[in-house]
Amino acid sequence: MTKQKNIAFIELGGSHEEVLFPQIEILAGSGFNVSLIIRTSHFNRIKPIRQAKTVLCINDEKNFFQRAMNLRRVLNFIKTNNIHSIIINTAQGAFIRDLCFFLPHYLNLTGISHNPQKIGHSFTQKLISRKIKKYLVLNDYILKNLPQLHGLSYSSFYPVFYPHKHQPKNDNTLRVAIPGAIDFNRRDYEEILNNPLSQVLNKNIQFIFLGRCKSEAARKYREAVETKFLKKQSRFFDEFIPEARFFSILKTADIILPLITPGIKNFQLYKKYKVSGSINLAFGMKIPLLMHESLKSTEDYQTAAIFYKEGQLFQKLNEIHANP
């Protein structure tokens, strides 16, 4: 295999495997020799990585010496495996900044930006952009909000290929999946608790919180949900959910609820620059989205989502259950 077919993915941010998996699957299936550079703790959570021929795991660095050793290991791995192209799956952060200082100029570099609002503003990101000139973002609508800076080019792509098929169960339960570890900056979980008392949720509707529920705030939230609803109407998980089990549960969902509303801290970022992983999962699995009406202006959502008005989440869910 030629050197031009040797490609490496670097994911050192500890997340975004929902973007990583489909890229590796597609490129390996297209004849590329795929390598992966990843944190040990992250790899242990998500393995096996299908189709990655070689994997370099590095531990978290706690001091300058450990960081230098990790940088050296990464650079040696790239050289030993004759890597020609690199996709940095999370193109941000101090380690990526330092790595960019030492990456050879002959490499074909592409960075995936999950926080493109930092391009042109963050000093660290400016340093990264001295080496990475090509950025990918995760939806078309993000492109129009990016700064036009000399020497940088942007494209959008949709990493939504998953080797799993939507297989909803044929029963009277409406399964509402909320993928991702419970994070109050990313999702408006209070939307479920704060619906008006006049809106009674049908007892055959179940919320599936498809991610870790480990923090103290998450545990308190779980107690509040289980107190408000019948226990069979909510499903939580204490630990990271392995990939196979995650998709075996997700594929039975009837609808995906991202819980992105004006009530979350990062709402404006999601309006302009960010895409929730749950949305890409919905696109890839062909599961309908249920979204707050404030996101109705986005073209992709208009064709893939049902919208609910402020304070009317339960009303809309009851309507969907009655008229699936």
Coordinates of C-alpha atoms in Angstrom, one line a residue:
M1 CA 0.0 0.0 0.0
T2 CA 1.4 3.4 -0.9
K3 CA 2.3 6.0 1.7
Q4 CA -0.5 8.2 0.4
K5 CA -2.9 5.5 1.7
N6 CA -1.6 5.6 5.2
I7 CA -3.8 7.9 7.3
A8 CA -4.0 8.4 11.1
F9 CA -6.8 9.7 13.3
I10 CA -5.8 11.6 16.4
E11 CA -8.4 11.9 19.2
L12 CA -6.8 13.1 22.4
G13 CA -9.8 15.1 23.8
G14 CA -11.4 12.0 25.3
S15 CA -14.7 12.2 23.4
H16 CA -16.4 12.6 20.0
E17 CA -16.2 8.9 19.2
E18 CA -19.6 9.3 17.4
V19 CA -17.6 11.3 14.8
L20 CA -14.6 9.0 14.9
F21 CA -16.3 5.6 14.3
P22 CA -17.9 6.4 10.9
Q23 CA -14.8 8.0 9.5
I24 CA -12.6 5.0 10.3
E25 CA -15.2 2.6 8.9
I26 CA -15.6 4.5 5.6
L27 CA -11.8 5.1 5.0
A28 CA -10.8 1.6 5.9
G29 CA -13.5 0.3 3.6
S30 CA -12.1 2.5 0.9
G31 CA -8.7 0.9 1.0
F32 CA -6.9 3.2 3.4
N33 CA -4.5 1.9 6.0
V34 CA -6.0 3.5 9.1
S35 CA -4.1 4.2 12.3
L36 CA -5.4 5.7 15.5
I37 CA -3.7 7.7 18.2
I38 CA -5.9 8.0 21.4
R39 CA -5.8 8.4 25.1
T40 CA -5.6 5.0 27.0
S41 CA -8.6 5.8 29.2
H42 CA -10.7 6.7 26.2
F43 CA -9.6 3.6 24.2
N44 CA -10.5 1.4 27.2
R45 CA -14.0 2.8 27.2
I46 CA -14.8 2.5 23.5
K47 CA -12.8 -0.5 22.2
P48 CA -12.9 -2.4 20.0
I49 CA -12.1 0.1 17.3
R50 CA -13.2 -1.7 14.2
Q51 CA -10.9 -1.4 11.1
A52 CA -8.1 0.5 12.8
K53 CA -5.0 -1.5 11.8
T54 CA -2.6 0.1 14.4
V55 CA -3.4 1.9 17.6
L56 CA -1.2 4.1 19.8
C57 CA -2.5 4.7 23.3
I58 CA -1.0 7.4 25.4
N59 CA -1.6 8.1 29.1
D60 CA -2.6 11.5 30.4
E61 CA 0.4 13.7 31.1
K62 CA 0.8 15.3 34.5
N63 CA 3.9 17.3 34.0
F64 CA 6.2 18.7 31.3
F65 CA 8.4 15.6 31.1
Q66 CA 5.4 13.3 30.5
R67 CA 4.0 15.7 27.8
A68 CA 7.4 15.7 26.1
M69 CA 7.5 11.9 26.2
N70 CA 4.0 11.7 24.7
L71 CA 4.8 14.1 22.0
R72 CA 7.9 12.0 21.1
R73 CA 5.8 8.8 21.0
V74 CA 3.2 10.3 18.7
L75 CA 5.9 11.7 16.3
N76 CA 7.7 8.4 16.3
F77 CA 4.5 6.5 15.6
I78 CA 3.7 8.8 12.6
K79 CA 7.2 8.2 11.2
T80 CA 7.3 4.5 11.8
N81 CA 3.9 3.9 10.2
N82 CA 4.7 6.1 7.1
I83 CA 1.7 8.3 7.8
H84 CA 0.9 10.7 5.0
S85 CA -2.4 12.2 6.1
I86 CA -3.7 13.0 9.6
I87 CA -7.2 13.9 10.7
I88 CA -7.2 15.5 14.1
N89 CA -10.7 14.6 15.4
T90 CA -10.7 17.3 18.1
A91 CA -8.5 20.1 16.7
Q92 CA -8.1 22.1 19.9
G93 CA -6.3 22.2 23.2
A94 CA -2.8 22.5 24.6
F95 CA -1.5 19.1 23.5
I96 CA -2.6 19.6 19.9
R97 CA -1.1 23.1 20.0
D98 CA 2.3 21.6 21.1
L99 CA 2.1 18.7 18.6
C100 CA 1.5 21.1 15.8
F101 CA 4.9 22.8 16.4
F102 CA 6.6 19.5 15.6
L103 CA 4.5 17.8 12.9
P104 CA 6.4 17.5 9.7
H105 CA 5.4 20.0 6.9
Y106 CA 4.9 17.2 4.3
L107 CA 1.8 15.9 6.2
N108 CA -1.6 16.5 4.8
L109 CA -3.4 17.8 7.9
T110 CA -7.1 18.3 8.5
G111 CA -8.7 19.4 11.7
I112 CA -12.3 18.8 12.9
S113 CA -13.4 21.8 14.9
H114 CA -16.1 21.2 17.5
N115 CA -15.7 24.8 18.8
P116 CA -15.1 26.9 15.6
Q117 CA -16.1 30.1 17.5
K118 CA -12.5 29.9 18.8
I119 CA -10.9 30.2 15.3
G120 CA -9.5 33.7 15.0
H121 CA -10.1 34.5 18.7
S122 CA -8.4 31.9 20.9
F123 CA -4.6 32.4 21.1
T124 CA -4.1 28.6 21.3
Q125 CA -6.3 28.1 18.3
K126 CA -4.4 30.7 16.3
L127 CA -1.2 28.8 17.0
I128 CA -2.8 25.5 15.9
S129 CA -4.0 27.2 12.7
R130 CA -0.4 28.1 11.8
K131 CA -0.1 24.4 10.9
I132 CA -3.7 23.2 10.3
K133 CA -5.1 25.1 7.3
K134 CA -8.1 23.0 6.6
Y135 CA -11.0 22.6 9.0
L136 CA -14.1 20.5 8.9
V137 CA -17.3 21.4 10.8
L138 CA -20.3 19.2 11.4
N139 CA -23.1 21.0 9.6
D140 CA -23.7 23.3 6.7
Y141 CA -25.2 26.1 8.8
I142 CA -22.0 26.5 10.7
L143 CA -20.1 27.6 7.6
K144 CA -21.8 30.9 7.3
N145 CA -20.8 31.9 10.8
L146 CA -17.0 31.2 10.4
P147 CA -14.5 34.0 10.2
Q148 CA -12.9 34.3 6.8
L149 CA -9.2 34.3 7.6
H150 CA -6.3 34.3 5.2
G151 CA -4.9 30.9 4.5
L152 CA -7.7 28.9 6.2
S153 CA -10.3 26.9 4.3
Y154 CA -13.5 25.3 5.7
S155 CA -15.8 22.5 4.6
S156 CA -18.7 20.8 6.3
F157 CA -19.4 17.1 6.5
Y158 CA -21.8 14.7 8.1
P159 CA -20.2 11.8 9.9
V160 CA -23.4 9.9 10.2
F161 CA -22.7 6.4 8.9
Y162 CA -23.3 3.7 11.5
P163 CA -23.4 -0.1 10.9
H164 CA -26.7 -0.2 12.9
K165 CA -30.3 0.0 11.7
H166 CA -33.3 1.6 13.4
Q167 CA -35.5 -1.2 14.8
P168 CA -38.2 0.4 17.0
K169 CA -40.2 -2.1 19.1
N170 CA -43.7 -2.7 18.0
D171 CA -45.6 -2.1 21.2
N172 CA -47.5 0.7 23.0
T173 CA -44.4 2.4 24.5
L174 CA -43.0 5.6 23.0
R175 CA -39.2 5.5 23.7
V176 CA -37.6 8.9 23.9
A177 CA -33.8 8.7 23.8
I178 CA -31.5 11.4 25.2
P179 CA -28.0 10.3 24.2
G180 CA -24.9 11.5 26.1
A181 CA -23.7 11.8 29.7
I182 CA -25.8 14.1 31.8
D183 CA -24.3 17.6 31.3
F184 CA -26.4 20.6 32.3
N185 CA -24.4 22.9 30.0
R186 CA -25.3 20.9 26.9
R187 CA -28.9 19.9 27.6
D188 CA -31.9 21.5 29.3
Y189 CA -32.8 18.6 31.5
E190 CA -35.1 20.9 33.5
E191 CA -37.4 21.0 30.5
I192 CA -38.6 17.5 31.6
L193 CA -39.1 18.5 35.2
N194 CA -40.6 21.9 34.7
N195 CA -43.6 21.1 32.4
P196 CA -46.9 22.5 33.7
L197 CA -48.8 20.3 36.1
S198 CA -51.8 20.6 33.8
Q199 CA -49.8 18.5 31.2
V200 CA -49.9 14.9 32.4
L201 CA -47.4 12.6 30.5
N202 CA -48.9 9.5 29.1
K203 CA -47.7 6.5 31.2
N204 CA -46.6 4.7 28.1
I205 CA -43.9 7.2 27.3
Q206 CA -40.4 6.4 28.5
F207 CA -37.3 8.7 28.7
I208 CA -34.0 6.8 28.2
F209 CA -31.1 8.9 29.4
L210 CA -28.4 7.1 27.3
G211 CA -25.2 8.1 29.0
R212 CA -23.4 8.2 32.4
C213 CA -25.3 9.5 35.4
K214 CA -22.4 9.7 37.7
S215 CA -21.9 13.2 39.1
E216 CA -23.7 14.4 42.2
A217 CA -25.9 16.8 40.2
A218 CA -26.8 14.0 37.8
R219 CA -27.8 11.7 40.7
K220 CA -30.0 14.4 42.3
Y221 CA -31.6 14.9 38.9
R222 CA -32.3 11.2 38.6
E223 CA -33.9 11.1 42.0
A224 CA -36.2 14.1 41.0
V225 CA -37.2 12.4 37.7
E226 CA -37.9 9.0 39.4
T227 CA -40.0 10.8 42.0
K228 CA -42.0 12.8 39.5
F229 CA -42.7 9.8 37.1
L230 CA -43.3 6.1 37.4
K231 CA -39.9 4.4 37.5
K232 CA -40.7 2.5 34.4
Q233 CA -41.0 5.8 32.6
S234 CA -37.3 6.6 33.0
R235 CA -34.1 4.7 32.4
F236 CA -30.7 5.7 33.7
F237 CA -27.2 4.3 33.5
D238 CA -24.5 4.6 36.2
E239 CA -21.4 4.0 34.0
F240 CA -20.2 4.5 30.5
I241 CA -22.2 2.5 28.1
P242 CA -20.1 0.3 25.7
E243 CA -20.7 1.0 22.0
A244 CA -22.5 -2.3 21.2
R245 CA -24.9 -1.9 24.1
F246 CA -25.4 1.8 23.4
F247 CA -26.5 1.2 19.8
S248 CA -28.6 -1.9 20.7
I249 CA -30.6 0.4 23.0
L250 CA -30.6 3.5 20.7
K251 CA -31.9 1.5 17.6
T252 CA -35.1 0.7 19.5
A253 CA -35.9 4.4 20.2
D254 CA -38.8 6.0 18.5
I255 CA -37.5 9.6 18.8
I256 CA -34.4 11.5 19.9
L257 CA -34.7 14.5 22.2
P258 CA -31.6 16.7 22.2
L259 CA -33.0 19.1 24.9
I260 CA -31.3 22.1 23.3
T261 CA -33.3 25.1 24.4
P262 CA -32.8 28.8 25.2
G263 CA -32.5 27.7 28.8
I264 CA -29.0 26.2 28.5
K265 CA -25.8 28.1 29.0
N266 CA -24.4 27.3 25.6
F267 CA -27.5 27.8 23.5
Q268 CA -26.1 30.5 21.2
L269 CA -23.1 28.3 20.5
Y270 CA -25.5 25.5 19.4
K271 CA -27.4 28.0 17.2
K272 CA -24.3 29.1 15.3
Y273 CA -21.2 26.8 15.8
K274 CA -21.9 23.5 17.5
V275 CA -23.9 20.4 16.8
S276 CA -25.0 18.0 19.5
G277 CA -23.8 14.4 19.0
S278 CA -27.4 13.3 19.5
I279 CA -28.3 15.1 16.2
N280 CA -25.7 13.3 14.2
L281 CA -26.9 10.0 15.7
A282 CA -30.4 10.8 14.7
F283 CA -29.3 11.6 11.1
G284 CA -27.3 8.4 10.9
M285 CA -29.8 6.1 12.5
K286 CA -32.8 7.8 10.7
I287 CA -34.6 8.4 14.0
P288 CA -36.8 11.5 14.1
L289 CA -35.8 14.4 16.3
L290 CA -38.0 16.3 18.7
M291 CA -36.7 19.8 19.0
H292 CA -37.5 23.2 20.6
E293 CA -39.0 25.6 18.1
S294 CA -36.1 28.0 18.6
L295 CA -34.1 25.8 16.2
K296 CA -36.7 25.7 13.5
S297 CA -34.8 28.0 11.2
T298 CA -32.1 25.4 10.5
E299 CA -32.8 23.7 7.2
D300 CA -31.6 20.2 8.2
Y301 CA -33.8 20.2 11.2
Q302 CA -36.9 21.2 9.2
T303 CA -36.7 17.9 7.3
A304 CA -35.7 15.7 10.2
A305 CA -37.5 17.0 13.3
I306 CA -40.8 17.6 15.0
F307 CA -40.9 20.9 16.9
Y308 CA -42.5 21.7 20.2
K309 CA -43.3 25.1 21.7
E310 CA -42.0 26.5 25.0
G311 CA -43.6 24.7 27.9
Q312 CA -45.4 22.2 25.6
L313 CA -43.0 19.3 25.5
F314 CA -45.4 16.8 27.2
Q315 CA -48.3 18.0 25.1
K316 CA -46.3 17.2 21.9
L317 CA -45.1 13.8 23.3
N318 CA -48.6 12.9 24.1
E319 CA -49.7 13.9 20.5
I320 CA -46.9 11.8 19.0
H321 CA -47.8 8.8 21.2
A322 CA -51.5 9.1 20.1
N323 CA -50.5 9.6 16.4
P324 CA -47.2 7.9 15.8

